[in-house]
Amino acid sequence: MTSVDARQPETAADGTASSVLYTYDLAPTKKEGRRWGAYNVFTLWANDVHSLGNYAFAIGLFALGLNVWGILAAFALASLLLFLLLTLSGFMGHKTGVPFPVMSRIAFGIKGAKIPAAVRGIVAIAWFGIQTYLASTVLSALLVAMFPGLASLDDNTVLGQSTLGWITFMSLWVVQLLIVSYGMQMIRRYMAFAAPTTLITMCALAVWMFFRADASISLSVDAPLTGGEMWLQILQAAALWVVIYGTFVLNFCDFTRSAKSRASIVRGNVIGIPLNMLFFAVIVVVLTGAQFKLDGRVITGPTDIVRTIPNMALLATASLALIALTVAVNLLANFVAPIYALIDLFPRTLDFRRAGVVSAVIGLVILPWNLYNSPIVVNYFLGGLGALLGPLFGVIMADYWLLRKARVNVPDLYTENPQGEYHYLRGFNPRAVAAFVPSAAVAVVVALVPFFHAVAGFSWFVGALLGAGLYALVADRKAPIRDVDGESIAVAAE
């Protein structure tokens, strides 16, 4: 990649686009030449669904008392909800060709959009560091298994991390930074490689465990949930699964802005969400049910199974597949979003590569292993920020689909002209803020206050519905709405 100035397209010099709002990376993509087809959209989910964190969450449902059919029901319901939400969000990216920080300008204004972009970016950077740490623990375990002498490097502590931990963390940190430095095209290629590798490995692991348990599994723990208690857990599990993707439903447009067509988004989502998520659920119930039948133990994640593989070559293959998977998830969910957010905040100094470096450095200096090992930080800081994503989604979706009916004046997203459609009041839409603030307050209270513990898993939905409802009430329906594409200021899609 070249410098920021060298990448400015000539159409930016027409006098309408502001250099504060318009850069090569934030510009809309040309419709001609978009390369993301159904398979590329599918690989997003083939990688992201099968993450270590998701496996830990799903396996935890078995430990909580849901039987096999309850787990499958929870994921079937969640996948249908996600298919709807992500398809609506994806269509926005295809229509406008803009990334999430620019998409947010439609509802919040050219300056107010920094609020949702910053919230999304902070959550992503924290989880980027945590996911890199989780992958490094798998790599450390593999290296010790292959070279027992390295165990001595795992005994000391430097800033909360052992020497071996630092080596593996920094290795994976550098690998991810190198991939991102080559832009979205390299991320697309990496996903295309990682997706089939992940699916084949996890399927093989489940088959191995199934036959190891004499071709049968336990359908539940010894005292499974029943009746109303079971159905409440199914609903909460489905809601929490949607919450896990609360980040992705916001910035899915970062990827679909390069989609060839709406049909490719729908086809990729159908295979990648309902079908792939049910496939994921089947793997989960096989792994947990087989292990429980073998020794009455509920595993905490696929790494527990991997470590029991007796063959070193197979152990190495499975471990490397899990690491490749976690890197893919990080690139998708936790690297792209803060890159665009940082470019939006500092458009004159950052491009995609530089913003990637800044994001990675922040993810390192926060010492993410200390965050992960602190329940207070994870539950209150990240949980509180996560609860804000629902209201943001509700306001943005209500503005785009209910108020504007998918009509967007794309060039005006890049102008500081006071007469611009998205200038509102000094660059902020007070009506969007007025809808967001109270709905966000309610969502955070529901998510964090112990009194609401029983319904905390529904905080995202509470915030999203409240945010959408409030905005629908206060939105300005008299302002003119124009539908103008961004081809005149667009750049080539990656």
Tab-separated table of C-alpha atoms in Angstrom:
chain	number	residue	atom	x	y	z
A	1	MET	CA	0.000	0.000	0.000
A	2	THR	CA	1.119	3.503	-0.726
A	3	SER	CA	0.738	6.631	1.332
A	4	VAL	CA	-2.587	8.226	2.124
A	5	ASP	CA	-2.126	11.154	-0.237
A	6	ALA	CA	-1.103	8.947	-3.153
A	7	ARG	CA	-4.262	6.896	-2.772
A	8	GLN	CA	-6.702	9.807	-2.936
A	9	PRO	CA	-8.853	9.312	-6.069
A	10	GLU	CA	-9.108	12.184	-8.491
A	11	THR	CA	-12.862	12.551	-7.944
A	12	ALA	CA	-12.170	13.779	-4.398
A	13	ALA	CA	-10.922	17.030	-5.892
A	14	ASP	CA	-14.339	18.077	-7.136
A	15	GLY	CA	-14.743	20.374	-4.162
A	16	THR	CA	-17.651	18.573	-2.503
A	17	ALA	CA	-15.867	15.919	-0.451
A	18	SER	CA	-14.123	17.013	2.743
A	19	SER	CA	-10.623	15.729	3.468
A	20	VAL	CA	-11.745	15.233	7.079
A	21	LEU	CA	-14.542	12.891	6.003
A	22	TYR	CA	-13.225	11.384	2.789
A	23	THR	CA	-10.162	9.176	2.292
A	24	TYR	CA	-9.422	6.262	-0.007
A	25	ASP	CA	-10.275	3.733	2.724
A	26	LEU	CA	-13.522	5.453	3.745
A	27	ALA	CA	-14.717	6.147	0.198
A	28	PRO	CA	-17.595	4.132	-1.299
A	29	THR	CA	-16.630	1.210	-3.525
A	30	LYS	CA	-17.475	1.114	-7.210
A	31	LYS	CA	-20.227	-1.340	-8.075
A	32	GLU	CA	-18.259	-2.599	-11.041
A	33	GLY	CA	-15.443	-4.853	-9.926
A	34	ARG	CA	-16.764	-5.950	-6.539
A	35	ARG	CA	-15.410	-9.455	-5.941
A	36	TRP	CA	-17.058	-10.856	-2.830
A	37	GLY	CA	-19.344	-13.692	-3.882
A	38	ALA	CA	-21.478	-16.127	-1.883
A	39	TYR	CA	-18.439	-18.275	-1.021
A	40	ASN	CA	-16.571	-15.293	0.444
A	41	VAL	CA	-19.574	-14.346	2.574
A	42	PHE	CA	-19.875	-17.979	3.662
A	43	THR	CA	-16.217	-18.063	4.728
A	44	LEU	CA	-16.890	-15.173	7.107
A	45	TRP	CA	-19.218	-17.409	9.083
A	46	ALA	CA	-17.337	-20.670	8.487
A	47	ASN	CA	-14.424	-19.044	10.290
A	48	ASP	CA	-16.178	-16.875	12.829
A	49	VAL	CA	-18.740	-19.381	14.115
A	50	HIS	CA	-16.120	-22.042	14.884
A	51	SER	CA	-14.071	-19.895	17.267
A	52	LEU	CA	-12.618	-21.065	20.574
A	53	GLY	CA	-14.800	-18.623	22.483
A	54	ASN	CA	-17.937	-19.825	20.714
A	55	TYR	CA	-17.123	-23.451	21.446
A	56	ALA	CA	-16.602	-22.607	25.106
A	57	PHE	CA	-19.981	-20.842	25.178
A	58	ALA	CA	-21.849	-23.669	23.447
A	59	ILE	CA	-20.222	-26.418	25.499
A	60	GLY	CA	-21.168	-24.457	28.614
A	61	LEU	CA	-24.840	-24.957	27.693
A	62	PHE	CA	-24.387	-28.717	28.144
A	63	ALA	CA	-22.833	-28.087	31.551
A	64	LEU	CA	-25.774	-25.835	32.506
A	65	GLY	CA	-28.154	-28.722	31.938
A	66	LEU	CA	-29.465	-28.326	28.383
A	67	ASN	CA	-29.804	-31.641	26.603
A	68	VAL	CA	-28.718	-32.239	23.022
A	69	TRP	CA	-32.097	-31.271	21.578
A	70	GLY	CA	-32.238	-28.115	23.687
A	71	ILE	CA	-28.833	-27.001	22.407
A	72	LEU	CA	-29.875	-27.649	18.798
A	73	ALA	CA	-33.136	-25.736	19.358
A	74	ALA	CA	-31.262	-22.753	20.822
A	75	PHE	CA	-28.937	-22.550	17.838
A	76	ALA	CA	-31.751	-23.024	15.330
A	77	LEU	CA	-33.624	-20.059	16.834
A	78	ALA	CA	-30.479	-17.915	17.102
A	79	SER	CA	-29.435	-18.665	13.526
A	80	LEU	CA	-32.800	-17.560	12.141
A	81	LEU	CA	-32.609	-14.277	14.072
A	82	LEU	CA	-29.025	-13.670	12.958
A	83	PHE	CA	-29.815	-14.485	9.343
A	84	LEU	CA	-32.478	-11.759	9.351
A	85	LEU	CA	-30.363	-9.147	11.188
A	86	LEU	CA	-27.193	-9.764	9.198
A	87	THR	CA	-28.979	-9.802	5.859
A	88	LEU	CA	-30.564	-6.405	6.607
A	89	SER	CA	-27.173	-5.061	7.698
A	90	GLY	CA	-25.420	-6.618	4.703
A	91	PHE	CA	-27.826	-5.067	2.214
A	92	MET	CA	-26.880	-1.634	3.581
A	93	GLY	CA	-23.220	-2.226	2.760
A	94	HIS	CA	-24.001	-3.444	-0.754
A	95	LYS	CA	-26.313	-0.513	-1.461
A	96	THR	CA	-23.958	2.250	-0.323
A	97	GLY	CA	-20.494	0.671	-0.622
A	98	VAL	CA	-19.336	2.422	2.571
A	99	PRO	CA	-17.725	1.076	5.792
A	100	PHE	CA	-19.435	1.213	9.188
A	101	PRO	CA	-18.059	4.577	10.437
A	102	VAL	CA	-19.458	6.230	7.292
A	103	MET	CA	-22.702	4.236	7.445
A	104	SER	CA	-23.245	5.608	10.959
A	105	ARG	CA	-23.234	9.162	9.570
A	106	ILE	CA	-26.651	8.528	8.007
A	107	ALA	CA	-28.374	8.361	11.395
A	108	PHE	CA	-25.964	10.149	13.752
A	109	GLY	CA	-24.531	12.848	11.489
A	110	ILE	CA	-21.089	13.420	10.006
A	111	LYS	CA	-19.606	14.104	13.466
A	112	GLY	CA	-22.001	12.161	15.670
A	113	ALA	CA	-21.065	8.970	13.820
A	114	LYS	CA	-17.812	8.893	15.753
A	115	ILE	CA	-19.822	7.739	18.798
A	116	PRO	CA	-20.886	4.325	17.415
A	117	ALA	CA	-17.580	3.898	15.581
A	118	ALA	CA	-15.606	4.495	18.790
A	119	VAL	CA	-17.772	2.107	20.857
A	120	ARG	CA	-17.449	-0.620	18.228
A	121	GLY	CA	-13.706	-0.015	17.915
A	122	ILE	CA	-12.973	-0.151	21.657
A	123	VAL	CA	-14.828	-3.451	22.078
A	124	ALA	CA	-13.037	-4.919	19.061
A	125	ILE	CA	-9.528	-3.891	20.142
A	126	ALA	CA	-10.005	-5.456	23.587
A	127	TRP	CA	-11.252	-8.715	22.085
A	128	PHE	CA	-8.480	-8.690	19.474
A	129	GLY	CA	-5.945	-8.874	22.272
A	130	ILE	CA	-7.915	-11.489	24.209
A	131	GLN	CA	-8.425	-13.764	21.185
A	132	THR	CA	-4.745	-13.497	20.284
A	133	TYR	CA	-3.918	-14.516	23.859
A	134	LEU	CA	-6.264	-17.530	23.674
A	135	ALA	CA	-4.647	-18.672	20.425
A	136	SER	CA	-1.191	-18.219	21.968
A	137	THR	CA	-2.105	-20.576	24.827
A	138	VAL	CA	-2.904	-23.289	22.277
A	139	LEU	CA	0.412	-22.665	20.517
A	140	SER	CA	2.282	-22.755	23.830
A	141	ALA	CA	0.678	-26.083	24.772
A	142	LEU	CA	1.580	-27.521	21.360
A	143	LEU	CA	5.210	-26.398	21.601
A	144	VAL	CA	5.592	-27.901	25.088
A	145	ALA	CA	4.072	-31.169	23.854
A	146	MET	CA	6.502	-31.277	20.930
A	147	PHE	CA	9.524	-29.936	22.828
A	148	PRO	CA	9.154	-30.711	26.580
A	149	GLY	CA	12.274	-28.689	27.373
A	150	LEU	CA	10.351	-25.493	26.627
A	151	ALA	CA	8.252	-26.043	29.742
A	152	SER	CA	10.897	-24.172	31.750
A	153	LEU	CA	10.048	-21.006	29.778
A	154	ASP	CA	6.483	-21.250	31.036
A	155	ASP	CA	7.320	-21.006	34.740
A	156	ASN	CA	8.173	-17.315	35.125
A	157	THR	CA	5.976	-14.207	34.879
A	158	VAL	CA	6.679	-10.900	33.125
A	159	LEU	CA	3.746	-8.456	33.287
A	160	GLY	CA	1.416	-11.378	33.904
A	161	GLN	CA	2.739	-13.520	31.038
A	162	SER	CA	5.451	-16.199	30.935
A	163	THR	CA	8.423	-16.005	28.565
A	164	LEU	CA	6.937	-18.730	26.381
A	165	GLY	CA	3.596	-16.926	26.488
A	166	TRP	CA	5.228	-13.714	25.305
A	167	ILE	CA	6.972	-15.550	22.459
A	168	THR	CA	3.811	-17.243	21.193
A	169	PHE	CA	1.640	-14.148	21.674
A	170	MET	CA	4.038	-11.875	19.808
A	171	SER	CA	4.434	-14.431	17.008
A	172	LEU	CA	0.700	-14.539	16.375
A	173	TRP	CA	0.456	-10.765	16.852
A	174	VAL	CA	3.004	-10.219	14.067
A	175	VAL	CA	1.339	-12.747	11.741
A	176	GLN	CA	-2.013	-10.980	12.034
A	177	LEU	CA	-0.435	-7.583	11.511
A	178	LEU	CA	1.289	-8.815	8.346
A	179	ILE	CA	-1.972	-10.181	6.925
A	180	VAL	CA	-3.837	-6.939	7.628
A	181	SER	CA	-1.035	-4.842	6.151
A	182	TYR	CA	-1.944	-6.205	2.711
A	183	GLY	CA	-5.548	-5.006	2.989
A	184	MET	CA	-8.986	-6.550	2.673
A	185	GLN	CA	-7.966	-8.605	-0.361
A	186	MET	CA	-5.436	-10.579	1.695
A	187	ILE	CA	-7.987	-11.023	4.496
A	188	ARG	CA	-10.425	-12.450	1.938
A	189	ARG	CA	-7.792	-14.899	0.690
A	190	TYR	CA	-6.849	-15.971	4.197
A	191	MET	CA	-10.490	-16.640	5.050
A	192	ALA	CA	-10.918	-18.708	1.898
A	193	PHE	CA	-8.005	-20.880	3.074
A	194	ALA	CA	-8.909	-21.074	6.753
A	195	ALA	CA	-12.629	-21.886	6.360
A	196	PRO	CA	-12.361	-25.364	4.776
A	197	THR	CA	-9.364	-26.194	6.972
A	198	THR	CA	-11.380	-25.390	10.086
A	199	LEU	CA	-14.513	-27.246	9.005
A	200	ILE	CA	-12.621	-30.393	8.004
A	201	THR	CA	-10.557	-30.413	11.215
A	202	MET	CA	-13.500	-29.917	13.575
A	203	CYS	CA	-15.583	-32.493	11.708
A	204	ALA	CA	-12.724	-35.008	11.884
A	205	LEU	CA	-12.301	-34.302	15.608
A	206	ALA	CA	-16.015	-34.931	16.226
A	207	VAL	CA	-15.952	-38.183	14.212
A	208	TRP	CA	-12.869	-39.366	16.129
A	209	MET	CA	-14.551	-38.651	19.462
A	210	PHE	CA	-17.805	-40.324	18.336
A	211	PHE	CA	-16.102	-43.616	17.516
A	212	ARG	CA	-13.880	-43.354	20.568
A	213	ALA	CA	-17.107	-43.363	22.608
A	214	ASP	CA	-18.286	-46.545	20.813
A	215	ALA	CA	-20.396	-44.666	18.257
A	216	SER	CA	-22.788	-43.142	20.792
A	217	ILE	CA	-23.033	-40.086	23.032
A	218	SER	CA	-24.724	-38.979	26.226
A	219	LEU	CA	-27.742	-36.835	25.429
A	220	SER	CA	-27.447	-34.760	28.632
A	221	VAL	CA	-25.768	-34.478	32.006
A	222	ASP	CA	-27.140	-36.587	34.850
A	223	ALA	CA	-29.713	-33.970	35.955
A	224	PRO	CA	-30.828	-32.030	32.843
A	225	LEU	CA	-33.163	-29.044	32.855
A	226	THR	CA	-36.815	-29.722	32.108
A	227	GLY	CA	-40.078	-27.852	31.533
A	228	GLY	CA	-40.169	-24.072	31.794
A	229	GLU	CA	-36.650	-23.874	33.193
A	230	MET	CA	-35.335	-25.657	30.096
A	231	TRP	CA	-37.205	-23.390	27.676
A	232	LEU	CA	-36.023	-20.263	29.490
A	233	GLN	CA	-32.438	-21.485	29.133
A	234	ILE	CA	-33.007	-22.185	25.430
A	235	LEU	CA	-34.309	-18.641	24.884
A	236	GLN	CA	-31.462	-17.110	26.902
A	237	ALA	CA	-28.894	-19.182	25.024
A	238	ALA	CA	-30.338	-18.062	21.674
A	239	ALA	CA	-30.348	-14.423	22.838
A	240	LEU	CA	-26.764	-14.607	24.103
A	241	TRP	CA	-25.635	-16.124	20.813
A	242	VAL	CA	-27.114	-13.120	19.016
A	243	VAL	CA	-25.356	-10.830	21.535
A	244	ILE	CA	-22.043	-12.487	20.660
A	245	TYR	CA	-22.637	-11.266	17.112
A	246	GLY	CA	-23.868	-7.860	18.240
A	247	THR	CA	-20.573	-6.442	17.006
A	248	PHE	CA	-20.771	-8.110	13.614
A	249	VAL	CA	-24.339	-7.050	12.839
A	250	LEU	CA	-23.169	-3.456	13.189
A	251	ASN	CA	-20.171	-3.552	10.871
A	252	PHE	CA	-21.113	-6.326	8.442
A	253	CYS	CA	-21.167	-3.558	5.832
A	254	ASP	CA	-17.350	-3.399	6.115
A	255	PHE	CA	-17.364	-6.654	4.141
A	256	THR	CA	-20.551	-6.503	2.050
A	257	ARG	CA	-19.479	-3.166	0.563
A	258	SER	CA	-17.418	-5.427	-1.722
A	259	ALA	CA	-20.251	-7.936	-2.372
A	260	LYS	CA	-21.188	-8.608	-5.997
A	261	SER	CA	-24.936	-8.618	-5.395
A	262	ARG	CA	-27.702	-8.944	-2.830
A	263	ALA	CA	-28.150	-12.537	-3.969
A	264	SER	CA	-24.545	-13.370	-3.072
A	265	ILE	CA	-25.140	-11.984	0.432
A	266	VAL	CA	-28.304	-14.032	0.872
A	267	ARG	CA	-26.752	-17.251	-0.471
A	268	GLY	CA	-23.615	-16.814	1.626
A	269	ASN	CA	-25.693	-16.067	4.723
A	270	VAL	CA	-28.008	-19.058	4.191
A	271	ILE	CA	-25.105	-21.502	4.045
A	272	GLY	CA	-22.957	-19.648	6.549
A	273	ILE	CA	-25.539	-18.922	9.251
A	274	PRO	CA	-28.449	-21.413	9.599
A	275	LEU	CA	-26.712	-24.409	7.999
A	276	ASN	CA	-23.226	-23.724	9.332
A	277	MET	CA	-24.444	-22.876	12.839
A	278	LEU	CA	-26.451	-26.085	13.064
A	279	PHE	CA	-23.382	-27.974	11.839
A	280	PHE	CA	-21.435	-26.213	14.600
A	281	ALA	CA	-24.092	-27.237	17.159
A	282	VAL	CA	-23.887	-30.875	16.029
A	283	ILE	CA	-20.109	-30.847	16.517
A	284	VAL	CA	-20.585	-29.367	19.986
A	285	VAL	CA	-23.093	-31.994	21.128
A	286	VAL	CA	-20.947	-34.809	19.727
A	287	LEU	CA	-17.795	-33.553	21.463
A	288	THR	CA	-19.499	-32.918	24.797
A	289	GLY	CA	-21.768	-35.962	24.718
A	290	ALA	CA	-18.957	-38.324	23.753
A	291	GLN	CA	-16.583	-37.002	26.416
A	292	PHE	CA	-19.324	-37.178	29.074
A	293	LYS	CA	-20.065	-40.778	28.137
A	294	LEU	CA	-16.381	-41.685	28.357
A	295	ASP	CA	-15.620	-40.318	31.825
A	296	GLY	CA	-18.567	-38.250	33.095
A	297	ARG	CA	-16.609	-35.029	32.554
A	298	VAL	CA	-17.914	-31.897	30.821
A	299	ILE	CA	-15.163	-30.321	28.733
A	300	THR	CA	-14.653	-26.560	28.624
A	301	GLY	CA	-13.592	-26.305	24.977
A	302	PRO	CA	-12.205	-28.202	21.970
A	303	THR	CA	-8.667	-27.743	23.292
A	304	ASP	CA	-9.522	-30.227	26.062
A	305	ILE	CA	-10.191	-32.815	23.362
A	306	VAL	CA	-7.188	-31.869	21.246
A	307	ARG	CA	-4.816	-32.418	24.151
A	308	THR	CA	-6.011	-36.027	24.480
A	309	ILE	CA	-5.066	-36.931	20.887
A	310	PRO	CA	-2.405	-39.660	21.241
A	311	ASN	CA	-0.725	-39.105	17.854
A	312	MET	CA	1.673	-36.146	17.792
A	313	ALA	CA	1.124	-35.425	14.086
A	314	LEU	CA	-2.645	-35.329	14.542
A	315	LEU	CA	-2.245	-33.250	17.711
A	316	ALA	CA	-0.134	-30.720	15.828
A	317	THR	CA	-2.588	-30.610	12.899
A	318	ALA	CA	-5.590	-30.031	15.154
A	319	SER	CA	-3.803	-27.401	17.245
A	320	LEU	CA	-2.602	-25.472	14.195
A	321	ALA	CA	-6.123	-25.574	12.740
A	322	LEU	CA	-7.505	-24.052	15.957
A	323	ILE	CA	-4.831	-21.363	15.844
A	324	ALA	CA	-5.530	-20.585	12.171
A	325	LEU	CA	-9.219	-20.407	13.032
A	326	THR	CA	-8.712	-17.984	15.904
A	327	VAL	CA	-6.561	-15.742	13.708
A	328	ALA	CA	-9.316	-15.712	11.080
A	329	VAL	CA	-11.930	-14.793	13.696
A	330	ASN	CA	-9.733	-12.007	14.988
A	331	LEU	CA	-9.181	-10.556	11.540
A	332	LEU	CA	-12.902	-10.578	10.814
A	333	ALA	CA	-14.505	-9.512	14.058
A	334	ASN	CA	-11.824	-7.617	15.932
A	335	PHE	CA	-9.342	-6.066	13.508
A	336	VAL	CA	-11.259	-4.576	10.585
A	337	ALA	CA	-13.729	-2.583	12.727
A	338	PRO	CA	-11.146	-0.620	14.775
A	339	ILE	CA	-9.094	0.013	11.627
A	340	TYR	CA	-11.978	1.835	9.965
A	341	ALA	CA	-12.851	3.569	13.258
A	342	LEU	CA	-9.290	4.883	13.609
A	343	ILE	CA	-9.196	6.034	9.989
A	344	ASP	CA	-12.440	7.898	10.618
A	345	LEU	CA	-10.976	9.575	13.718
A	346	PHE	CA	-7.619	10.469	12.110
A	347	PRO	CA	-8.250	10.562	8.338
A	348	ARG	CA	-5.302	12.812	7.504
A	349	THR	CA	-2.667	10.620	9.145
A	350	LEU	CA	-3.948	7.025	8.983
A	351	ASP	CA	-4.661	4.628	6.143
A	352	PHE	CA	-5.633	0.937	6.367
A	353	ARG	CA	-2.093	-0.270	7.083
A	354	ARG	CA	-1.190	2.419	9.632
A	355	ALA	CA	-4.512	2.070	11.431
A	356	GLY	CA	-3.890	-1.678	11.606
A	357	VAL	CA	-0.553	-1.059	13.330
A	358	VAL	CA	-2.112	1.370	15.826
A	359	SER	CA	-4.954	-1.042	16.576
A	360	ALA	CA	-2.553	-3.947	17.089
A	361	VAL	CA	-0.270	-1.904	19.351
A	362	ILE	CA	-3.203	-0.874	21.549
A	363	GLY	CA	-4.311	-4.514	21.676
A	364	LEU	CA	-0.834	-5.362	22.959
A	365	VAL	CA	-0.240	-2.605	25.510
A	366	ILE	CA	-3.534	-3.285	27.319
A	367	LEU	CA	-1.995	-6.655	28.315
A	368	PRO	CA	-5.119	-8.602	27.284
A	369	TRP	CA	-4.327	-11.708	29.349
A	370	ASN	CA	-4.817	-9.603	32.462
A	371	LEU	CA	-8.181	-8.403	31.125
A	372	TYR	CA	-9.271	-11.968	30.343
A	373	ASN	CA	-8.284	-13.195	33.781
A	374	SER	CA	-10.228	-10.417	35.499
A	375	PRO	CA	-13.972	-11.228	35.695
A	376	ILE	CA	-14.691	-7.650	36.800
A	377	VAL	CA	-13.142	-6.181	33.663
A	378	VAL	CA	-14.735	-8.700	31.301
A	379	ASN	CA	-18.188	-8.561	32.874
A	380	TYR	CA	-18.478	-4.867	33.641
A	381	PHE	CA	-16.256	-3.022	31.175
A	382	LEU	CA	-16.649	-5.213	28.097
A	383	GLY	CA	-20.147	-6.315	29.101
A	384	GLY	CA	-21.235	-2.726	29.536
A	385	LEU	CA	-19.776	-1.664	26.209
A	386	GLY	CA	-21.347	-4.686	24.550
A	387	ALA	CA	-24.758	-3.658	25.881
A	388	LEU	CA	-24.396	-0.358	23.987
A	389	LEU	CA	-24.262	-2.162	20.652
A	390	GLY	CA	-27.961	-3.097	20.708
A	391	PRO	CA	-29.232	0.502	20.967
A	392	LEU	CA	-26.796	1.601	18.254
A	393	PHE	CA	-28.074	-1.136	15.964
A	394	GLY	CA	-31.689	-0.204	16.716
A	395	VAL	CA	-31.223	3.494	15.923
A	396	ILE	CA	-29.220	2.870	12.737
A	397	MET	CA	-31.638	0.242	11.415
A	398	ALA	CA	-34.742	2.305	12.229
A	399	ASP	CA	-33.263	5.327	10.464
A	400	TYR	CA	-32.193	3.382	7.368
A	401	TRP	CA	-35.115	0.994	6.869
A	402	LEU	CA	-38.110	2.648	8.566
A	403	LEU	CA	-37.452	6.356	8.001
A	404	ARG	CA	-35.411	6.451	4.787
A	405	LYS	CA	-36.608	3.159	3.285
A	406	ALA	CA	-33.056	2.457	2.051
A	407	ARG	CA	-32.678	5.843	0.325
A	408	VAL	CA	-29.201	7.315	0.900
A	409	ASN	CA	-27.461	10.378	-0.519
A	410	VAL	CA	-23.969	8.873	-0.518
A	411	PRO	CA	-21.988	11.980	-1.648
A	412	ASP	CA	-23.492	13.992	1.222
A	413	LEU	CA	-21.925	11.543	3.687
A	414	TYR	CA	-18.593	13.160	2.817
A	415	THR	CA	-19.413	16.865	2.850
A	416	GLU	CA	-19.149	19.420	5.653
A	417	ASN	CA	-21.532	21.745	3.837
A	418	PRO	CA	-24.186	22.897	6.380
A	419	GLN	CA	-26.808	22.223	3.692
A	420	GLY	CA	-25.704	18.606	3.478
A	421	GLU	CA	-28.322	15.991	4.275
A	422	TYR	CA	-26.338	14.568	7.187
A	423	HIS	CA	-25.022	17.769	8.722
A	424	TYR	CA	-28.026	18.025	11.061
A	425	LEU	CA	-27.046	20.301	14.011
A	426	ARG	CA	-23.330	21.061	13.819
A	427	GLY	CA	-22.711	17.552	12.515
A	428	PHE	CA	-24.792	15.750	15.163
A	429	ASN	CA	-28.311	14.381	14.846
A	430	PRO	CA	-29.824	15.271	18.257
A	431	ARG	CA	-32.812	12.987	17.609
A	432	ALA	CA	-30.574	9.937	17.174
A	433	VAL	CA	-28.627	10.830	20.318
A	434	ALA	CA	-31.903	11.370	22.206
A	435	ALA	CA	-33.035	7.874	21.238
A	436	PHE	CA	-29.670	6.254	21.902
A	437	VAL	CA	-28.884	7.623	25.380
A	438	PRO	CA	-31.936	6.373	27.337
A	439	SER	CA	-32.074	3.052	25.498
A	440	ALA	CA	-28.341	2.542	26.144
A	441	ALA	CA	-28.820	3.346	29.842
A	442	VAL	CA	-31.601	0.765	30.116
A	443	ALA	CA	-29.552	-1.870	28.240
A	444	VAL	CA	-26.512	-1.376	30.484
A	445	VAL	CA	-28.642	-1.593	33.632
A	446	VAL	CA	-30.274	-4.809	32.432
A	447	ALA	CA	-26.874	-6.258	31.494
A	448	LEU	CA	-24.962	-5.353	34.666
A	449	VAL	CA	-27.290	-4.822	37.648
A	450	PRO	CA	-27.593	-8.092	39.638
A	451	PHE	CA	-31.342	-7.591	40.152
A	452	PHE	CA	-31.874	-8.196	36.414
A	453	HIS	CA	-29.575	-11.218	36.265
A	454	ALA	CA	-32.366	-13.533	35.067
A	455	VAL	CA	-32.941	-11.419	31.941
A	456	ALA	CA	-29.423	-10.023	31.469
A	457	GLY	CA	-28.962	-12.173	28.387
A	458	PHE	CA	-31.701	-10.209	26.623
A	459	SER	CA	-30.050	-6.806	27.154
A	460	TRP	CA	-29.031	-6.477	23.486
A	461	PHE	CA	-32.612	-7.024	22.342
A	462	VAL	CA	-33.985	-4.668	24.992
A	463	GLY	CA	-31.606	-1.934	23.856
A	464	ALA	CA	-32.134	-2.556	20.139
A	465	LEU	CA	-35.934	-2.547	20.330
A	466	LEU	CA	-36.004	0.453	22.662
A	467	GLY	CA	-33.541	2.393	20.507
A	468	ALA	CA	-35.486	1.635	17.324
A	469	GLY	CA	-38.806	2.474	18.962
A	470	LEU	CA	-37.642	5.765	20.443
A	471	TYR	CA	-36.018	6.856	17.208
A	472	ALA	CA	-39.161	5.996	15.253
A	473	LEU	CA	-41.053	8.333	17.611
A	474	VAL	CA	-38.669	11.305	17.507
A	475	ALA	CA	-37.267	11.081	13.951
A	476	ASP	CA	-37.725	14.080	11.662
A	477	ARG	CA	-40.056	12.903	8.899
A	478	LYS	CA	-40.261	16.323	7.221
A	479	ALA	CA	-36.627	16.552	6.142
A	480	PRO	CA	-36.073	15.827	2.431
A	481	ILE	CA	-34.604	12.409	1.659
A	482	ARG	CA	-32.717	11.841	-1.587
A	483	ASP	CA	-31.358	8.624	-3.068
A	484	VAL	CA	-28.016	9.342	-4.762
A	485	ASP	CA	-25.366	6.684	-5.394
A	486	GLY	CA	-21.692	7.272	-4.705
A	487	GLU	CA	-20.270	6.250	-8.062
A	488	SER	CA	-18.965	9.780	-8.732
A	489	ILE	CA	-16.610	9.585	-5.734
A	490	ALA	CA	-16.171	5.792	-5.529
A	491	VAL	CA	-12.935	3.822	-5.566
A	492	ALA	CA	-12.170	0.288	-6.714
A	493	ALA	CA	-13.389	-2.428	-4.368
A	494	GLU	CA	-10.811	-4.741	-2.796
